[in-house]
Each structure stands twice: as structure tokens, then as C-alpha cells.
Amino acid sequence: MGEAMMLKGIAVSDGIGIGNAFVVGRKSLSYENRAVSNIEEELTRYHEAAAKFTERTNAMADKISANTSKKEGEILRGHILMLNDPYMSSEIEKLISSGVCAEEALSNVCDSFINIFSSVDDELTSQRAADVCDVKASMLSILLGVEEVSLGGLPPQTVVVAEELTPSMTSDINGENIVGIVTERGGKNSHSSIIARALGIPAVIGVEGAAELLKNGDKVIVDGLSGNIIVSPDTDTLRVYIGKQSSFNEESGELNHFRGKPTVTGDGKVKKLYCNIGYADEAVRARECDGEGIGLFRTELMFLNREEPPTEDEQFSWYKKAALTFRESSVTIRTLDIGGDKVIPYLGIEKEENPYLGNRAVRYCLKHEDIFRTQLRAILRASTFGKINIMIPLVTGVEELRAVKGIIANIKRELRIKSIEFDDSIKVGIMIETPAAAIKADLLAEEADFFSIGTNDLIQYTMAVDRGNSNVEYLYSPLDPAVIRSIKRIIECAHDAGIPVEMCGEAAADPLMLPLLISFGLDGFSVSPSYVLKTRRNISKWNKESADKIVQQILLLKTEREIREFIKAELKEIK
Ligand code: PEP
Ligand code: MG
């Protein structure tokens, strides 16, 4: 056995694959940039290659759409549209007509698209750059007649390792013999990733040097959950991964039962199950993961990594996109939650001794009304495209809520004067994530349209423990009696005032929290997209009566540890 080695890439298809490497040798796509004398012949050569690409890709899209995933099939058809795009094809033809060979014409035009797409700092656009790369490589291999390896007849338990897989190679892949895919290049939507997801084959892309470092027959573990590739694992590692593999397979089978179903407790109480997102594009993923809406859109993430604030129109397009993705459900947009750990240089936040206790979130927005108004105007304008709610972070008192509502009322007046449409009944809710808000939850509930409990900060401020400091991590828990009491009170105050209350902190996806949240009557959960099905399954295991019984005992316990052990033991019982 060779020396154990770990490589890292980007996980694009879930699951754990364990098998023997089959390394697809590097194919050279280099060509001689020759001048063309017979232009007609060169144009025909290009058109024939494009027709072959279209035919192969279509055949594969049909196969995928019919057998596995319609959506992945559509992505492939998008590649055909891209190559046949009138602008792209006319540019290529123009170059060939000027005497440039087909390979050079194709590469030139594709490269200029790749440059444009990669210069935009947006996930969807950079994905398009990867798509063009994929189309370019496939077309070059057809034009150059590069011999393609068939992946059809490989032995069982094979992990395919390649620089990149072309459409014709991937069309032979079947999910029975191939248990993992590792590539050096490609994007989330490149052919190999699409096929991998469609066939449920764990896959990792962007693994630098994989096709050089791995040898045929090497034992490989492909961790399509973390993006790790382990080559020649020792027996202990292998055992751990065999365990991970079987629990992943068991769980995915079970979780699929919950896809497309409403979220209900064992005794039939319907709960909302939303997603947390940080970028407008993630709304699509939230939908694919079966989220019922967006419970927390962390807008500040889109203000990071840029030189100046996004314009109103730019923000409008993000919020509109999210609203349209969940047109029939709701999208809760949190206003800028900057400061603390999220520093944005161009927003001119002064350096403070204690940034977590300083000028952050709603406090910053109320001091910088111009930036706040731009965001609120964008949200209000987008509100006609779906069901948008506005959520204010880090509220500590009624005066902040009133101030924000005042600004919103003012913007609404301006919009009305300009005859710009917006949803006049837009709800304005608050995050409860400070002890002050929890203690005054009764007062806030009278003036807020909804509550969402932000346990990430609520724990930090309640326990006086920095959420990112591992020295004090032992104190950071949603199961501490102080946090539990706080959550109980927040939910009671919301219900006494007749407003809904959700939770969007990480604790919403913690199975140990469920008896408490079901017993207290939490109305909705907002979790990261990959936790939707697990949370729906976990909620289905509880009913109010059994949760109440357990919670009565939990409330008598005095330490986090006792509570944790007690709930763990109960969870074993209900499995
Ligand atoms: C929270 O504090 O629980 C929360 C959801 O907000 P963030 O994690 O963005 O601070
Ligand atoms: Mg927070």
C-alpha cells in the first residue's frame, strides 16, 4: 500500500465513495495556431464539431432527464444554448472567416467570455465562466479528434480521477461501477458534477494535481460531504469512513421520505421550516433542499468583499430574485447586520474597544440613515414580487423598532408620491438576540409583527461568552438553563401578544433543542438548506404531550450538562 495522503477540493455531489483509482491520462488540447487558406472548409469543420457537440450533449441530457434529474438535464441543454448563442457563434465564424483556424477562433471567443464572467464577483456569474470552460474543452477535444476514454466498462468499485471529464466520457458513466469522481478542474455545473449528482455518485472537483498524484489502483476515499480525498488510507481511517458511508446512505434513504411534505409534529401540528441564506443565489439552493421559504437572509454578506456599497438597484435585484424564487411563500430579509466580527472598510466603522458591544447592526443603520434608507427602499420595491418581511437585527428596545418603522413609513410615502409600487402590508419583525430584548419581549411584542430568535447572539450575550472564542466554548450552549428560560419567555410573550415566533440561530437545527421548542410552541424554524430534511424528520418525531412531559423535568435541572445528558437519553428512547 502507498503512503497515506490527503487532498482537498470542492464537494459537488454528496456521499462517501470508497474504491480503486482509475486515472484518465492527461489529454493535450494544445493545437497549432495555423493560418487557414480554405475558409469554407474550416467553417464546415467548425459547424460539424458544433453539431457533434450538440448531438452528444442532447443525448446525454435526454438520458439524465428521463432517468434521474430533469434539472441537471436542463443545465446540459444550457451548454448547447451557450455554444449556439448568436453572438458567440457569429464571433467565432467572423474569426474563422478572417483566416484563423477553428480551434483558435473558438478558444479566443470562449476566453473572452471566461474573462468577463470571472471578473464579476458573483457566484452565478463565475459559474457561467466554468460552463464556458467546459464547452470550450469539449469542443476542442472534438475538433482535435482527441481519443476519448470510455468509462463504460470499468470494474466495480472504481473511483474515476481525471483532469476533467468531457461530455462523451461522462455519457458512459453508470452509477453501479463508479463509486466516486475526482477532477482537477470544472465547476459545480460542469459535466462531471452534473452527472455525479444525477447518478448519486460522490464527487469532488478542483483537486489540484489529482491526475498526477494518484496512480491506477490506489485505494481512494472520496468524501463528497467535506471535499476531502484520502489516498491509501490506513485501516483505522478506512473503518471510520465505512461507518460514515453507511450512516450517510441510511440517512439519505430515510430523509427522502420527507421531501415535498409539510413539516408536522407527530400529533399533526404544522410548523414552518425555512432556510437561512447569505446570497440571493442561495435561495435557489434553499428551494432545491425543500425549504419552505427564507427565514433569514443575511444581507450584509453581499456587502463584504467589495470597494463600495451596492446601489439601490443592485440590492433591488437581489431581493427581487429571492422573492421570485419563493413567490408563494415568504422571504424574511434582515437589514444590514454589520459591525462586531463583520467589518466592512468602506462603511467607515470606527475601531472600537469592544466591537460586539459597539456600533453594530441596527445601531449603525440608525446612525447612517442614507445607507439604511437605500436598503429599505430596495426591499420595499422588491416586495411586490413576492411576500417579503423586513427583520431588524440586534434590537435592544422599543425605541429602535419605532425609529425603523418611522423610516419605513417615510420611505413608503416617498414611493407613493413617485407611484412606485410596494407591498403596503409588509411585516416588520425583530430578531431577539440580546438579553435586553428577551427581558422586554412583552413590550416589543406589542409593536413588532413577528419575532425571530437569534440564538447565536442570544447565547453570546446571555452567557457573556464570545461566540468565536474556543477558550470559553464550554459555556456557549443553547441548553444552559439561562438560555432555555430566555427562549421560553420570548415564545410566551410573542404568543400572548398574538404574533408568530420563529428561530433562525443554529439552535433551530439542533435535535437536542426540539423537545423544548415543540413544548414551548415555537411556530417556525429557519435552518441552513442542508438541514431542512433532517429537521423535518426530527420534528416529526415529537408531539406536544411527550415534549411537555420531558420539558417539565428539564426545567427542574440546574446545569447544562445535566440537561444535555437527560435529553440525549430521552432521544435514544424515541429513536
Ligand atoms: C443569530 O445571532 O442567531 C443569528 C441568526 O444572526 P447571526 O448569526 O448572523 O449573527
Ligand atoms: Mg446575530
Coordinates of C-alpha atoms in Angstrom, one line a residue, residues 165-415:
L165 CA -14.3 14.7 -18.0
T166 CA -15.7 15.6 -21.3
P167 CA -19.4 15.0 -22.2
S168 CA -18.7 12.0 -24.3
M169 CA -16.7 10.4 -21.5
T170 CA -19.4 11.1 -18.9
S171 CA -22.1 9.8 -21.1
D172 CA -20.8 6.2 -20.5
I173 CA -20.7 6.6 -16.7
N174 CA -23.0 4.4 -14.7
G175 CA -23.7 4.5 -11.1
E176 CA -23.1 0.8 -10.5
N177 CA -19.3 0.5 -11.2
I178 CA -18.2 4.1 -10.5
V179 CA -18.3 5.0 -6.8
G180 CA -16.5 8.3 -6.9
I181 CA -15.3 11.1 -9.2
V182 CA -12.3 13.3 -8.6
T183 CA -11.3 16.0 -11.1
E184 CA -8.8 18.8 -11.1
R185 CA -10.9 21.2 -13.0
G186 CA -14.5 22.0 -13.6
G187 CA -17.3 23.8 -11.8
K188 CA -20.4 23.0 -9.9
N189 CA -22.2 22.7 -13.2
S190 CA -19.6 21.1 -15.3
H191 CA -20.5 17.8 -16.9
S192 CA -18.8 15.6 -14.4
S193 CA -20.5 17.4 -11.5
I194 CA -23.9 17.2 -13.2
I195 CA -23.6 13.5 -13.9
A196 CA -22.3 12.8 -10.4
R197 CA -25.3 14.5 -8.8
A198 CA -27.7 13.0 -11.2
L199 CA -26.4 9.5 -10.5
G200 CA -25.8 10.0 -6.8
I201 CA -22.0 9.4 -7.2
P202 CA -19.9 11.3 -4.5
A203 CA -17.7 13.8 -6.3
V204 CA -15.0 16.4 -5.5
I205 CA -13.7 18.8 -8.1
G206 CA -10.8 21.3 -8.1
V207 CA -8.4 18.8 -6.6
E208 CA -5.1 20.2 -7.7
G209 CA -2.7 17.7 -9.2
A210 CA -5.0 14.7 -8.6
A211 CA -4.4 13.2 -12.0
E212 CA -0.6 13.3 -11.4
L213 CA -0.5 12.3 -7.8
L214 CA -2.9 9.3 -8.0
K215 CA -2.0 6.1 -9.7
N216 CA -4.2 3.4 -11.1
G217 CA -5.3 1.0 -8.4
D218 CA -4.7 3.4 -5.5
K219 CA -7.3 2.9 -2.7
V220 CA -9.2 6.2 -2.5
I221 CA -11.9 7.7 -0.3
V222 CA -13.9 10.4 -1.9
D223 CA -15.7 12.5 0.8
G224 CA -18.3 14.3 -1.2
L225 CA -19.5 16.0 2.0
S226 CA -16.3 17.8 3.1
G227 CA -14.3 17.8 -0.2
N228 CA -11.5 15.6 1.2
I229 CA -9.8 12.9 -0.8
I230 CA -7.9 10.3 1.2
V231 CA -5.4 8.3 -0.8
S232 CA -4.2 4.9 0.6
P233 CA -6.0 5.3 3.9
D234 CA -4.8 3.3 7.0
T235 CA -7.1 0.7 8.4
D236 CA -8.5 3.0 11.1
T237 CA -9.3 5.8 8.7
L238 CA -10.9 3.3 6.4
R239 CA -13.1 1.9 9.2
V240 CA -14.2 5.4 10.2
Y241 CA -15.2 6.2 6.6
I242 CA -17.0 2.9 6.1
G243 CA -19.1 3.9 9.2
K244 CA -19.7 7.4 7.8
Q245 CA -20.7 5.9 4.4
S246 CA -23.3 3.5 5.9
S247 CA -24.8 6.2 8.1
F248 CA -25.0 8.6 5.1
N249 CA -26.7 6.0 2.9
E250 CA -29.1 5.0 5.6
E251 CA -30.0 8.6 6.4
S252 CA -30.4 9.8 2.8
G253 CA -32.8 6.9 2.1
E254 CA -34.8 7.8 5.2
L255 CA -34.7 11.6 4.6
N256 CA -36.1 11.3 1.1
H257 CA -39.5 10.3 2.6
F258 CA -39.7 13.8 3.9
R259 CA -39.1 15.6 0.6
G260 CA -42.0 17.6 -0.7
K261 CA -44.0 17.0 2.6
P262 CA -45.2 19.6 5.0
T263 CA -43.4 19.9 8.3
V264 CA -45.6 18.4 11.1
T265 CA -45.1 17.1 14.6
G266 CA -46.1 13.6 15.5
D267 CA -49.5 15.0 16.7
G268 CA -50.2 16.9 13.5
K269 CA -49.1 20.5 14.4
V270 CA -47.8 22.2 11.3
K271 CA -44.6 24.1 11.7
K272 CA -42.8 26.4 9.2
L273 CA -39.4 25.2 8.0
Y274 CA -37.4 28.0 6.3
C275 CA -33.8 28.5 5.3
N276 CA -31.0 30.8 6.2
I277 CA -29.2 32.3 3.2
G278 CA -26.5 34.9 2.7
Y279 CA -26.7 35.5 -1.1
A280 CA -29.7 35.8 -3.4
D281 CA -28.5 32.9 -5.5
E282 CA -28.7 30.6 -2.4
A283 CA -32.5 31.0 -2.5
V284 CA -32.5 28.5 -5.4
R285 CA -30.5 26.0 -3.3
A286 CA -32.9 26.6 -0.4
R287 CA -35.7 25.6 -2.7
E288 CA -33.9 22.6 -4.1
C289 CA -33.3 21.5 -0.5
D290 CA -37.1 21.7 0.1
G291 CA -37.0 24.8 2.3
E292 CA -40.5 26.4 2.6
G293 CA -39.2 29.9 2.3
I294 CA -36.4 32.1 3.6
G295 CA -36.4 32.8 7.4
L296 CA -33.2 34.7 7.4
F297 CA -31.5 36.5 4.5
R298 CA -28.2 37.8 5.9
T299 CA -27.9 40.7 3.5
E300 CA -24.6 42.0 4.9
L301 CA -22.7 39.2 3.4
M302 CA -23.3 40.7 0.0
F303 CA -21.8 44.0 1.2
L304 CA -18.5 42.2 2.0
N305 CA -15.5 41.9 -0.4
R306 CA -16.2 45.0 -2.4
E307 CA -15.0 48.5 -2.6
E308 CA -18.2 50.5 -2.3
P309 CA -21.8 49.9 -1.1
P310 CA -24.1 48.2 -3.5
T311 CA -26.5 50.6 -5.2
E312 CA -30.3 50.5 -4.6
D313 CA -30.9 48.9 -8.0
E314 CA -28.3 46.2 -7.3
Q315 CA -29.9 45.4 -4.0
F316 CA -33.3 45.5 -5.5
S317 CA -32.3 42.8 -8.0
W318 CA -31.1 40.5 -5.1
Y319 CA -34.2 40.9 -3.1
K320 CA -36.5 40.5 -6.1
K321 CA -34.6 37.3 -7.1
A322 CA -35.2 35.8 -3.6
A323 CA -38.8 36.9 -3.6
L324 CA -39.5 35.4 -7.0
T325 CA -37.8 32.1 -6.0
F326 CA -40.3 31.8 -3.2
R327 CA -43.2 33.7 -4.7
E328 CA -45.9 31.8 -2.9
S329 CA -44.1 31.6 0.4
S330 CA -42.2 34.2 2.5
V331 CA -38.8 35.7 2.4
T332 CA -37.5 37.4 5.5
I333 CA -34.8 40.0 4.7
R334 CA -32.7 41.0 7.6
T335 CA -31.4 44.6 7.3
L336 CA -27.6 45.2 7.5
D337 CA -26.1 43.4 10.4
I338 CA -22.6 44.8 10.3
G339 CA -20.1 45.5 12.9
G340 CA -19.0 43.0 15.5
D341 CA -17.0 40.5 13.5
K342 CA -18.3 41.7 10.2
V343 CA -16.1 44.6 9.3
I344 CA -16.7 46.5 6.0
P345 CA -13.9 49.1 5.4
Y346 CA -15.9 51.3 3.1
L347 CA -18.7 51.7 5.6
G348 CA -16.4 53.7 7.8
I349 CA -17.0 51.9 11.1
E350 CA -14.7 53.3 13.7
K351 CA -12.3 51.0 15.5
E352 CA -13.9 50.2 18.9
E353 CA -12.6 48.6 22.1
N354 CA -15.5 46.1 22.2
P355 CA -17.0 45.9 18.7
Y356 CA -19.5 43.2 19.7
L357 CA -20.9 45.7 22.2
G358 CA -20.5 48.7 19.9
N359 CA -21.9 50.4 16.9
R360 CA -23.3 47.5 15.0
A361 CA -26.4 46.3 13.2
V362 CA -29.5 48.4 13.8
R363 CA -27.4 50.9 15.8
Y364 CA -25.1 51.5 12.9
C365 CA -28.1 51.8 10.5
L366 CA -29.9 54.4 12.6
K367 CA -26.7 56.5 12.6
H368 CA -26.1 56.1 8.8
E369 CA -29.6 56.7 7.5
D370 CA -28.5 57.1 3.9
I371 CA -27.2 53.6 3.7
F372 CA -30.2 52.2 5.7
R373 CA -32.7 54.0 3.5
T374 CA -31.1 52.7 0.3
Q375 CA -31.5 49.2 1.6
L376 CA -35.1 49.7 2.9
R377 CA -36.1 51.3 -0.4
A378 CA -34.7 48.4 -2.4
I379 CA -36.5 45.9 -0.1
L380 CA -39.8 47.8 -0.4
R381 CA -39.6 48.0 -4.2
A382 CA -38.9 44.2 -4.4
S383 CA -41.8 43.5 -2.1
T384 CA -44.3 43.5 -4.9
F385 CA -42.6 40.4 -6.4
G386 CA -43.5 38.0 -3.6
K387 CA -44.1 38.0 0.2
I388 CA -41.2 39.8 1.8
N389 CA -40.8 40.6 5.5
I390 CA -38.3 43.0 7.0
M391 CA -36.3 41.9 10.0
I392 CA -34.2 44.1 12.3
P393 CA -31.1 42.7 14.0
L394 CA -29.8 43.2 17.4
V395 CA -32.7 45.2 18.8
T396 CA -32.4 46.2 22.4
G397 CA -35.6 48.2 22.9
V398 CA -38.9 49.6 21.6
E399 CA -37.3 52.9 20.6
E400 CA -35.2 51.3 17.9
L401 CA -38.2 49.4 16.5
R402 CA -40.2 52.6 16.4
A403 CA -37.3 54.5 14.7
V404 CA -37.0 51.9 12.0
K405 CA -40.8 51.8 11.5
G406 CA -40.8 55.6 11.2
I407 CA -38.1 55.5 8.5
I408 CA -40.1 52.8 6.6
A409 CA -43.3 54.8 6.8
N410 CA -41.4 57.8 5.4
I411 CA -39.9 55.8 2.5
K412 CA -43.4 54.4 1.8
R413 CA -44.7 58.0 1.5
E414 CA -41.9 58.9 -1.0
L415 CA -42.6 55.8 -3.1

